[in-house]
Short mmCIF file of N, CA and C in Angstrom, two decimals:
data_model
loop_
_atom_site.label_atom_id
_atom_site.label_comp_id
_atom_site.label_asym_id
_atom_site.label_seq_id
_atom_site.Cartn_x
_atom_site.Cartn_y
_atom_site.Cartn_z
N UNK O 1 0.83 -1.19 0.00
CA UNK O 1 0.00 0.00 0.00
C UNK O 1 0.88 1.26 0.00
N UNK O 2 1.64 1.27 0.71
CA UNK O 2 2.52 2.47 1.05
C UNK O 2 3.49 2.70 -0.53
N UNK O 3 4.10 1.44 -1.16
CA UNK O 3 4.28 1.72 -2.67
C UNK O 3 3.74 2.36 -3.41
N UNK O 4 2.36 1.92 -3.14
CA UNK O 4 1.42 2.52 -4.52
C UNK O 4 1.32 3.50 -3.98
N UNK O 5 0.76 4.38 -3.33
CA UNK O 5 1.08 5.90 -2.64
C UNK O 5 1.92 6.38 -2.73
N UNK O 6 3.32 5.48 -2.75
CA UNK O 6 4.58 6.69 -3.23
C UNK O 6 5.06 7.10 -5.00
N UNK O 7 4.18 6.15 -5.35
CA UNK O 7 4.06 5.86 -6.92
C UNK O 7 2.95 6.79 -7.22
N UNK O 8 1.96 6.88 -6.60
CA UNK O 8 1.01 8.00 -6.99
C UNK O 8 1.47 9.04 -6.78
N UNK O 9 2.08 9.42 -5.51
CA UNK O 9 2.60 10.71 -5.68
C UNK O 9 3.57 11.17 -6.83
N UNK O 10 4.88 10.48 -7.04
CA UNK O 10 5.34 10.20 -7.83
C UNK O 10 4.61 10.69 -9.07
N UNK O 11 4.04 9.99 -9.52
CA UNK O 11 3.35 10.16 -11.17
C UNK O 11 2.45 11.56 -10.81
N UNK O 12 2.17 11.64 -9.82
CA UNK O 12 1.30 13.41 -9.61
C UNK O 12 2.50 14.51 -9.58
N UNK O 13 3.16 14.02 -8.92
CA UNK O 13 4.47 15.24 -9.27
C UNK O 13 4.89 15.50 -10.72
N UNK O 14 5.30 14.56 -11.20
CA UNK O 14 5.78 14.68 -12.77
C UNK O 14 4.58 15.06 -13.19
N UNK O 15 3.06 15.14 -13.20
CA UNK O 15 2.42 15.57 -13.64
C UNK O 15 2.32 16.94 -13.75
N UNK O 16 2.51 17.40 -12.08
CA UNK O 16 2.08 18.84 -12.03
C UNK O 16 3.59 19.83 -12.90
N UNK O 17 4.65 18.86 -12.75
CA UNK O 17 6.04 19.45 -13.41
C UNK O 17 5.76 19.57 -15.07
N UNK O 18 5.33 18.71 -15.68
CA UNK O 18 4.72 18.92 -17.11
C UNK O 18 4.31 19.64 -17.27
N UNK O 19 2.90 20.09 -16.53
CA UNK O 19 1.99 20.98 -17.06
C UNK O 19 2.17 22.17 -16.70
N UNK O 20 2.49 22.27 -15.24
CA UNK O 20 3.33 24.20 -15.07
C UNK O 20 4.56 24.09 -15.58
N UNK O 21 5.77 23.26 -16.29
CA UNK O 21 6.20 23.93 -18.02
C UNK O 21 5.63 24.27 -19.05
N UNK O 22 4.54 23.75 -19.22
CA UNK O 22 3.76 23.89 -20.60
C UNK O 22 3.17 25.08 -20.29
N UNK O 23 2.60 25.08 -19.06
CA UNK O 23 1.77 26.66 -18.84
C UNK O 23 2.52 27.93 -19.14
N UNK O 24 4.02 28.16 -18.81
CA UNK O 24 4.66 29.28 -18.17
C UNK O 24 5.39 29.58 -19.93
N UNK O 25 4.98 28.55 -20.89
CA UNK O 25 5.88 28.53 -22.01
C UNK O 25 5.37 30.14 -22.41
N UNK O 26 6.06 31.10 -22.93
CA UNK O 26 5.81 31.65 -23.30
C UNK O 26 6.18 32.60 -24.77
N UNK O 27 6.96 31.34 -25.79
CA UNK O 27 7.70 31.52 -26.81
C UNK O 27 6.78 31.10 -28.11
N UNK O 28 5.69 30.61 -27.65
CA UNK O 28 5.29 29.67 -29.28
C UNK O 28 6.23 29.52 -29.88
N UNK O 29 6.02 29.12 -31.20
CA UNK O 29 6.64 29.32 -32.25
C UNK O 29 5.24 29.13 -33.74
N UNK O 30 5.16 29.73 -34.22
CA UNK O 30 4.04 29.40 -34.99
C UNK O 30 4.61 29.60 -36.21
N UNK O 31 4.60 28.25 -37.09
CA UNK O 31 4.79 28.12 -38.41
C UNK O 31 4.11 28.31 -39.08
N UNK O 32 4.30 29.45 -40.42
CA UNK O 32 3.66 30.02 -41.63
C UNK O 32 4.16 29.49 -42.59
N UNK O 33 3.18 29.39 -43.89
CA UNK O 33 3.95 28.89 -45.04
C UNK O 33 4.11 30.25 -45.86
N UNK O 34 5.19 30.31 -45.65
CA UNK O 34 6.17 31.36 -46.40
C UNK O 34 6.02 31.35 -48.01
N UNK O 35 5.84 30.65 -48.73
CA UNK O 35 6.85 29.91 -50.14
C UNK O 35 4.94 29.85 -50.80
N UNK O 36 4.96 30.03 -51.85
CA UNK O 36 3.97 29.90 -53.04
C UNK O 36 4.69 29.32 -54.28
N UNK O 37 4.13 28.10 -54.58
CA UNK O 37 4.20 27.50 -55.94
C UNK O 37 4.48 28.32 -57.34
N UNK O 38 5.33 28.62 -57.90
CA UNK O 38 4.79 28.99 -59.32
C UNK O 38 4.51 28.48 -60.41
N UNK O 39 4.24 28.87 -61.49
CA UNK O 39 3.72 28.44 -62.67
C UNK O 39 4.36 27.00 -63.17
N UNK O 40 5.65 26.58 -62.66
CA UNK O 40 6.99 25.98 -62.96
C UNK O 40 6.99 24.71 -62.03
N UNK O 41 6.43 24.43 -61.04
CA UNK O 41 6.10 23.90 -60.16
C UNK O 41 7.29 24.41 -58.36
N UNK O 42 8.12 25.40 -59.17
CA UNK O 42 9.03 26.10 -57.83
C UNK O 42 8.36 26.11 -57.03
N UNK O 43 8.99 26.54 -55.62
CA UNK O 43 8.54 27.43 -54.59
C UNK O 43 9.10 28.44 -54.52
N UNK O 44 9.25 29.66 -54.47
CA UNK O 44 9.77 30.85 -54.20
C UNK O 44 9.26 31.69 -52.41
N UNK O 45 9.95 32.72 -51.99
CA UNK O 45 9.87 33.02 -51.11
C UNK O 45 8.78 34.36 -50.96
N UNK O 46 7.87 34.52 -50.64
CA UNK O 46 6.88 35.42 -50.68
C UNK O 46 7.13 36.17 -49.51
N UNK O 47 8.18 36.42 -48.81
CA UNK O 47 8.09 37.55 -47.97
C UNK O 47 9.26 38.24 -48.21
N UNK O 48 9.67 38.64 -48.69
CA UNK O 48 10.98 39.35 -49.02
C UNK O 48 11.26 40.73 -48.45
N UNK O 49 12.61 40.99 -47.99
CA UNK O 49 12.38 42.35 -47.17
C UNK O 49 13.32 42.86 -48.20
N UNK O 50 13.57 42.52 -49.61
CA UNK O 50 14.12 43.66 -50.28
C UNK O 50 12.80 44.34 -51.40
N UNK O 51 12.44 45.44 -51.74
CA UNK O 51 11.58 46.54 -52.14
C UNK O 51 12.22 46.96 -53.21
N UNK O 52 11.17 47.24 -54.17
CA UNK O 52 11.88 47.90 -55.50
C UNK O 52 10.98 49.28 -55.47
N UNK O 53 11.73 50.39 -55.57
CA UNK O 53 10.72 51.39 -55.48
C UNK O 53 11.25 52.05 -56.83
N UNK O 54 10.00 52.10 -57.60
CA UNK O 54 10.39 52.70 -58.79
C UNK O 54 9.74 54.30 -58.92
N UNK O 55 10.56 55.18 -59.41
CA UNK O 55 10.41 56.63 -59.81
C UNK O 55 10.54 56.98 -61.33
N UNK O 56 9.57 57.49 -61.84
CA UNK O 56 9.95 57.39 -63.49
C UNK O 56 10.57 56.11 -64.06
N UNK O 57 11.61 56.32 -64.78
CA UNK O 57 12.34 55.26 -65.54
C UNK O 57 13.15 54.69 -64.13
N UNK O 58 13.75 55.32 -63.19
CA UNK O 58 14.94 55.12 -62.12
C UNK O 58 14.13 54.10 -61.38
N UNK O 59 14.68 52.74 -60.90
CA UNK O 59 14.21 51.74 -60.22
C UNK O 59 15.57 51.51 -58.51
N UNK O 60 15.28 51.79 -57.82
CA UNK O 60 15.57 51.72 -56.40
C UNK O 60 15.82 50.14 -56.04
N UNK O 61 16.32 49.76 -55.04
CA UNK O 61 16.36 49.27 -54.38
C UNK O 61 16.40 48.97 -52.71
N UNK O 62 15.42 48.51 -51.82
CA UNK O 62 15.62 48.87 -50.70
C UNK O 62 15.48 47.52 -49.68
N UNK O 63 15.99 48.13 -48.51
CA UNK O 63 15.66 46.82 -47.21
C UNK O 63 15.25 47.27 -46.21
N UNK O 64 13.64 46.42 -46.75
CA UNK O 64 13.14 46.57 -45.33
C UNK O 64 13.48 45.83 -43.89
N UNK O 65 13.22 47.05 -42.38
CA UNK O 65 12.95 46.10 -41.43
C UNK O 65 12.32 44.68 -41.30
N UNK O 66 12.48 44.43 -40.37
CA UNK O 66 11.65 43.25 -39.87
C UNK O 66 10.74 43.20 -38.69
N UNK O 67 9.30 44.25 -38.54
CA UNK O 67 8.43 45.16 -37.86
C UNK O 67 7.13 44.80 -38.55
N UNK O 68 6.16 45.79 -37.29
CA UNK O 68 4.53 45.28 -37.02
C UNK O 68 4.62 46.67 -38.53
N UNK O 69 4.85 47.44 -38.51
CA UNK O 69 4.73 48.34 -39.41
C UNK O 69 5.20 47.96 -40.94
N UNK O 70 6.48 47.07 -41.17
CA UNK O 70 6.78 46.50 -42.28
C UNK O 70 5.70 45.67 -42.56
N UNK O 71 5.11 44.95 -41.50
CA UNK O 71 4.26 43.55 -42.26
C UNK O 71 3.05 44.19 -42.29
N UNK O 72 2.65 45.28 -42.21
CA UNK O 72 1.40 46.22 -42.62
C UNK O 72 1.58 46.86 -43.94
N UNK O 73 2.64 47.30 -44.27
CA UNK O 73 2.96 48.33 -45.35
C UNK O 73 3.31 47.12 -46.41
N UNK O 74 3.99 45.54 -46.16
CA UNK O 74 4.13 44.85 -46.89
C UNK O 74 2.76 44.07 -47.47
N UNK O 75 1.64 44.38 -46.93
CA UNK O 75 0.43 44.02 -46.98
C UNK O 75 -0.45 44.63 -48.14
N UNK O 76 -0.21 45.76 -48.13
CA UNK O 76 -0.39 46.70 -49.16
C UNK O 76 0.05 46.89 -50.71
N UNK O 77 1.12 45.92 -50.85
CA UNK O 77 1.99 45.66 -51.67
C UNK O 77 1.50 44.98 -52.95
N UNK O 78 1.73 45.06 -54.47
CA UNK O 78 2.43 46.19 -55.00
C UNK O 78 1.69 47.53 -54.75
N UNK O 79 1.60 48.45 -55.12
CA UNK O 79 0.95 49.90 -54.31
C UNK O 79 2.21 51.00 -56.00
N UNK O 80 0.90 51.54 -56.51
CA UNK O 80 1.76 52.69 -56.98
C UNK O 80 0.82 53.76 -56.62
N UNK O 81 1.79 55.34 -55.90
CA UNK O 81 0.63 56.22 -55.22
C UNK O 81 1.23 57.61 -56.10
N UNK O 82 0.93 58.50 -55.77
CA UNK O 82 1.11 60.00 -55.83
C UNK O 82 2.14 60.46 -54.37
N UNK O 83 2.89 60.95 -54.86
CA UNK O 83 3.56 61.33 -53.21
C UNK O 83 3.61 62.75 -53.50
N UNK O 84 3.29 63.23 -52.48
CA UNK O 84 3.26 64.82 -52.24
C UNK O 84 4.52 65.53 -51.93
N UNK O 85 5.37 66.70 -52.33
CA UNK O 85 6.49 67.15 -51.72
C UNK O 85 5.98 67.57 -50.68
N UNK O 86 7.37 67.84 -49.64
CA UNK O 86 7.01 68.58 -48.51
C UNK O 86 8.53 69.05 -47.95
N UNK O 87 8.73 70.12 -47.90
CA UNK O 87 10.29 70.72 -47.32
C UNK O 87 11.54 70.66 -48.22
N UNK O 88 10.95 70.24 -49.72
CA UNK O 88 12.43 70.55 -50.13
C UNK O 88 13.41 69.00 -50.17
N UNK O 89 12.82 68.24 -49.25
CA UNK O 89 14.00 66.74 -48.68
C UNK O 89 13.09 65.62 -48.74
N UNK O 90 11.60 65.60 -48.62
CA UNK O 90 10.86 64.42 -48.24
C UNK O 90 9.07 64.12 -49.38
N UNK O 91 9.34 63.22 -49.91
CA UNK O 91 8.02 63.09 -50.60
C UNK O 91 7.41 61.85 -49.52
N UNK O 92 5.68 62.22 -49.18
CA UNK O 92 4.77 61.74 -48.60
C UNK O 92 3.71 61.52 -48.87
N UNK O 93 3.25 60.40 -48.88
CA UNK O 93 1.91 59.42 -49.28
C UNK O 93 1.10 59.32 -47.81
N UNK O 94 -0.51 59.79 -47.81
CA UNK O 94 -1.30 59.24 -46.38
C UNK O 94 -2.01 58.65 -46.84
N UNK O 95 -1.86 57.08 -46.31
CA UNK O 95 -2.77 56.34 -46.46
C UNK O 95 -3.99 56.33 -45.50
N UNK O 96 -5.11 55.77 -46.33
CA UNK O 96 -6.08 55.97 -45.79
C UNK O 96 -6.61 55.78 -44.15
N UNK O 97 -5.71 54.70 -44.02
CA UNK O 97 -6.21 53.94 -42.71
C UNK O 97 -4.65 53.64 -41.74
N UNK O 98 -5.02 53.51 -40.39
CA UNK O 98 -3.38 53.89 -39.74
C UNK O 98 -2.57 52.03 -39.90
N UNK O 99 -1.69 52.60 -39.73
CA UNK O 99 -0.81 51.37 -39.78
C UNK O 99 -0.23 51.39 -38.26
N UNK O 100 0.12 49.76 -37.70
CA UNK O 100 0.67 49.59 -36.03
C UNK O 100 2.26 51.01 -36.24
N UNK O 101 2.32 51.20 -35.01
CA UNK O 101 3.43 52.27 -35.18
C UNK O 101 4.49 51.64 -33.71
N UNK O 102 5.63 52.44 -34.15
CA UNK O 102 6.23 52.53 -32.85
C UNK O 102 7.65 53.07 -32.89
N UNK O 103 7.27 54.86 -33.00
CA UNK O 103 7.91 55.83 -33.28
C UNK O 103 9.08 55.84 -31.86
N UNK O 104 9.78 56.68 -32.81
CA UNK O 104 11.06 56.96 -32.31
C UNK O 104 12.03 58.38 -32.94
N UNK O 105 12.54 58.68 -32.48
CA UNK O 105 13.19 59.73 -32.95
C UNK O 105 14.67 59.63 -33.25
N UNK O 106 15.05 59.32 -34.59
CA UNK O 106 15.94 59.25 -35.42
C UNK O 106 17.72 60.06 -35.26
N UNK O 107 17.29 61.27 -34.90
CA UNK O 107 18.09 62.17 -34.55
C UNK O 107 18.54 63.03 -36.25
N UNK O 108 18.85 62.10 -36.93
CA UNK O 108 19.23 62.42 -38.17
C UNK O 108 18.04 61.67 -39.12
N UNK O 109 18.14 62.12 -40.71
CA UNK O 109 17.38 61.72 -41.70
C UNK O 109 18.34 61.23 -42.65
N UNK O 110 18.59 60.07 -43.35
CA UNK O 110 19.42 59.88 -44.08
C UNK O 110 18.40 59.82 -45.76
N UNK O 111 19.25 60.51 -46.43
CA UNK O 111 19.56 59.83 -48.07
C UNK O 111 18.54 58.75 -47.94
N UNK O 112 17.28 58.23 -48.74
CA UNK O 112 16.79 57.03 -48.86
C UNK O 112 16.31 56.61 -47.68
N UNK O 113 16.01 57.50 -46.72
CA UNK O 113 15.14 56.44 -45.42
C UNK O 113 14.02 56.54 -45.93
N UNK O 114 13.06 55.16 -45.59
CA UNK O 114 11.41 55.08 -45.72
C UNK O 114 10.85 54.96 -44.55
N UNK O 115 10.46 55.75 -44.05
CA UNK O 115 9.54 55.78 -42.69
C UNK O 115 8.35 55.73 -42.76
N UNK O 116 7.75 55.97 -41.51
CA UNK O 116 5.84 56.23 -41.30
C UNK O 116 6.20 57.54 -40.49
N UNK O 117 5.30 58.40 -40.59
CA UNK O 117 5.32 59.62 -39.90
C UNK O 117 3.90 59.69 -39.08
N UNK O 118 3.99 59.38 -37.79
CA UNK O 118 2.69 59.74 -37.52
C UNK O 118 2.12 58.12 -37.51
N UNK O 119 0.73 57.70 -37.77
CA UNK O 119 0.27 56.52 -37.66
C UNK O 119 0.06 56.58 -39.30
N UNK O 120 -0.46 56.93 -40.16
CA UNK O 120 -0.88 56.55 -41.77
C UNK O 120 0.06 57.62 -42.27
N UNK O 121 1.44 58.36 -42.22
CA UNK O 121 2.24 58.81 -43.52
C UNK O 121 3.24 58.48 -43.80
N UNK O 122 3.66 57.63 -44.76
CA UNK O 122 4.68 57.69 -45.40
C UNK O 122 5.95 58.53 -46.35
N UNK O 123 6.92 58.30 -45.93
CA UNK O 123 7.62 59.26 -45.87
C UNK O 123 8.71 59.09 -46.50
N UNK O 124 9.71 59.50 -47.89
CA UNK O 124 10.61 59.07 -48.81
C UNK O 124 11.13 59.89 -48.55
N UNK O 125 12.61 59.96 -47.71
CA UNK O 125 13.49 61.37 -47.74
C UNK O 125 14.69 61.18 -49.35
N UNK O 126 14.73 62.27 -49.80
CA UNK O 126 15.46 62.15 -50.30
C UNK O 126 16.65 63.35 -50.56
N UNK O 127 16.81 63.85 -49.37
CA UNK O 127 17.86 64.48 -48.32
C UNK O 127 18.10 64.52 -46.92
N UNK O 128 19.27 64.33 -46.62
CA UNK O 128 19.64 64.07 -45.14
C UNK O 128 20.03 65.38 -44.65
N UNK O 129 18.86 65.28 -43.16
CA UNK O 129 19.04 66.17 -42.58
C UNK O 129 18.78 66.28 -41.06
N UNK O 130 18.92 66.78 -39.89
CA UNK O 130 18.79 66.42 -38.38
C UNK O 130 17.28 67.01 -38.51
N UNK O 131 16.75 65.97 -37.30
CA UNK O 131 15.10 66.40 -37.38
C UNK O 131 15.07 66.28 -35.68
N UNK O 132 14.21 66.80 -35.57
CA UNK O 132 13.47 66.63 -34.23
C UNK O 132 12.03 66.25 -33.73
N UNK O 133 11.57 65.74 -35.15
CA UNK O 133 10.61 64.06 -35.04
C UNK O 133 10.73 63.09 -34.98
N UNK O 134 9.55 62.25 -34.75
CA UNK O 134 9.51 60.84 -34.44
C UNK O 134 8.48 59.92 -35.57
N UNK O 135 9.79 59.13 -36.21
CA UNK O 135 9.20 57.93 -37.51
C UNK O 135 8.96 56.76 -37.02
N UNK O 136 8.66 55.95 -37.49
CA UNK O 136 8.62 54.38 -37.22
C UNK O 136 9.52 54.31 -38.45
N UNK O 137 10.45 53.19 -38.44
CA UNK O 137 11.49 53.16 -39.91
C UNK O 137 10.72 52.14 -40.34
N UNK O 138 11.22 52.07 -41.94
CA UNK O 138 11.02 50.76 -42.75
C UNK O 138 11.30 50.15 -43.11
N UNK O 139 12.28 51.28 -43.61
CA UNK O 139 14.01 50.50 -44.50
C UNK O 139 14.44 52.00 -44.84
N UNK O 140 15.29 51.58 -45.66
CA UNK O 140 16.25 52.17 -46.36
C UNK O 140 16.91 52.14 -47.75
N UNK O 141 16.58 52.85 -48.75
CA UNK O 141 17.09 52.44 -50.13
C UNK O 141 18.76 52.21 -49.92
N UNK O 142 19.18 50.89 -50.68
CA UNK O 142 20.76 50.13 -50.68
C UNK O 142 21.74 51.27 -51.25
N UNK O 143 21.44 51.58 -52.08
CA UNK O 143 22.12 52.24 -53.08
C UNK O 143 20.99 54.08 -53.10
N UNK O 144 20.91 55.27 -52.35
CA UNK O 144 19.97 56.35 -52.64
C UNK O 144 20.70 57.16 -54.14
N UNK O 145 21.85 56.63 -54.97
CA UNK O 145 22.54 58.08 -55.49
C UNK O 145 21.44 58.50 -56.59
N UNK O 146 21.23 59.28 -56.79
CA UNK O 146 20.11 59.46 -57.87
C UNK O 146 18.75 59.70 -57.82
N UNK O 147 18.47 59.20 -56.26
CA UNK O 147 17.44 59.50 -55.52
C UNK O 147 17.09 60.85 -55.53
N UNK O 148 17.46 61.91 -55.47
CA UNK O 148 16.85 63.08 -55.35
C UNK O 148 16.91 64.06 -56.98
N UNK O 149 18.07 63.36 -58.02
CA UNK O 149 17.14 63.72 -59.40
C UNK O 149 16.23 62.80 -59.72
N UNK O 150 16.14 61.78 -59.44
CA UNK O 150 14.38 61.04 -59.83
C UNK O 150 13.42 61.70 -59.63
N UNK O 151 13.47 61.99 -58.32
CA UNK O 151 12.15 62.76 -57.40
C UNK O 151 12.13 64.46 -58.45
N UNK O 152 13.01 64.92 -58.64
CA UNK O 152 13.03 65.97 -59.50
C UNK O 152 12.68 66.34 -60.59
N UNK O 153 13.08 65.17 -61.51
CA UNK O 153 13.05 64.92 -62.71
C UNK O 153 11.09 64.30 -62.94
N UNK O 154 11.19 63.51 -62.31
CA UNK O 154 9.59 62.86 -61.90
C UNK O 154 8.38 64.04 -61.56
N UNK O 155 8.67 65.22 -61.04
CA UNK O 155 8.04 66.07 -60.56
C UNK O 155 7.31 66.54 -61.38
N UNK O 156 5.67 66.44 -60.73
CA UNK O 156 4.70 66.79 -61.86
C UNK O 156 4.70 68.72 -61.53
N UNK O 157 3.76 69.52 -61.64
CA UNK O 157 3.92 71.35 -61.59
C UNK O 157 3.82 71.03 -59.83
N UNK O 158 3.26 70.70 -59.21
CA UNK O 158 3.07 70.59 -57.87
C UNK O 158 4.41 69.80 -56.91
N UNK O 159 4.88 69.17 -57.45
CA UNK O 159 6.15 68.65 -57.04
C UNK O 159 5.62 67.33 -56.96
N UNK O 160 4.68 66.81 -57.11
CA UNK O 160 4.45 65.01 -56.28
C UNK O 160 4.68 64.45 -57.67
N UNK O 161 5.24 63.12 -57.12
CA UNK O 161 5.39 62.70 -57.96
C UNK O 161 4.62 60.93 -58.16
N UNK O 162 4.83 59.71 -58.67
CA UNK O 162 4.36 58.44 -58.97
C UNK O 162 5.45 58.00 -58.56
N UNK O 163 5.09 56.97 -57.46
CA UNK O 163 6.05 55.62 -57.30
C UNK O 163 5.20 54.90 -56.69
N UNK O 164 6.31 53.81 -57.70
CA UNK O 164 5.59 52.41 -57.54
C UNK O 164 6.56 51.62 -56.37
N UNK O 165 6.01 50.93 -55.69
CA UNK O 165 6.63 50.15 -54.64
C UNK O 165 5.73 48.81 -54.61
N UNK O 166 7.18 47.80 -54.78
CA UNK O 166 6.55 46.07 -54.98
C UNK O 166 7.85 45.30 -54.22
N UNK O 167 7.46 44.41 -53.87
CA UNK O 167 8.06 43.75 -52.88
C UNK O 167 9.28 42.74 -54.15
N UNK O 168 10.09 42.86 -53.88
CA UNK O 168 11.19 41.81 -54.93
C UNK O 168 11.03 40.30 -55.09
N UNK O 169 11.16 40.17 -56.02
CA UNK O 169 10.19 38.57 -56.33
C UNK O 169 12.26 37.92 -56.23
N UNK O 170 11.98 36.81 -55.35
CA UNK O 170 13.22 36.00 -54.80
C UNK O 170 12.61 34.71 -54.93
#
């Protein structure tokens, strides 16, 4: 008798040790299927954090973060808008509806940053300069040189111009 009682306890301990690990887990891991079939029978990678942002003829290249705000703005994707000038350094698109944020203040503006300004504006600098706002980042064009005659050259009488932004097929 006294066995089986120490055996029950036994198997109740390892019980309660199982299940308050399983409770306290607090990592998931939740697997997505990343990869879409193509025409070919491939798989290719459908989340790509490199961006092609095209201006007129001039085609960009950029890398995005890896953020609640990237996988919102990557959602949206391909997307060609109107961007509005504003200051001389920054063309901006407001989308209709807000995107997750989680601003910060930069200190500086570089050449080719893509931010969110605010909860719904997007924001294409294409001059670096010290600010004393707060973006959520996105990325950053790899290569900006040329970046600010596109935006120039592209400029309708109002200054805004068309870009297209599509996620890079890998």
């Amino acid at each position: 008798m006294k066995e089986m009682k120490n055996s029950l306890i036994l198997i109740f301990g390892l019980g309660m040790l199982l299940s308050g690990s399983l409770a306290c887990k607090t990592d998931d891991v939740i697997l997505t299927d990343t990869t879409m079939e193509t025409n070919d029978g491939a798989h290719k990678d459908t989340l790509s954090n490199q961006l092609k942002i095209r201006i007129g003829s001039k085609t960009f290249t950029a890398t995005l973060l890896n953020n609640a705000t990237v996988t919102a703005f990557k959602a949206k994707l391909p997307m060609t808008v109107s961007m509005s000038e504003l200051n001389g350094n920054e063309k901006l698109y407001r989308f209709p509806e807000n995107l997750p944020t989680n601003a910060s203040n930069p200190r500086n503006i570089h050449l080719g940053d893509l931010m969110i300004y605010g909860s719904n504006t997007l924001v294409l600098f294409y001059q670096s300069f010290p600010t004393p706002y707060s973006y959520t980042k996105l990325g950053r064009i790899n290569d900006p040189a040329g970046l600010a005659a596109a935006v120039a050259a592209s400029a309708d009488g109002s200054g805004s111009v068309t870009v297209t932004f599509e996620l890079e097929q890998i």
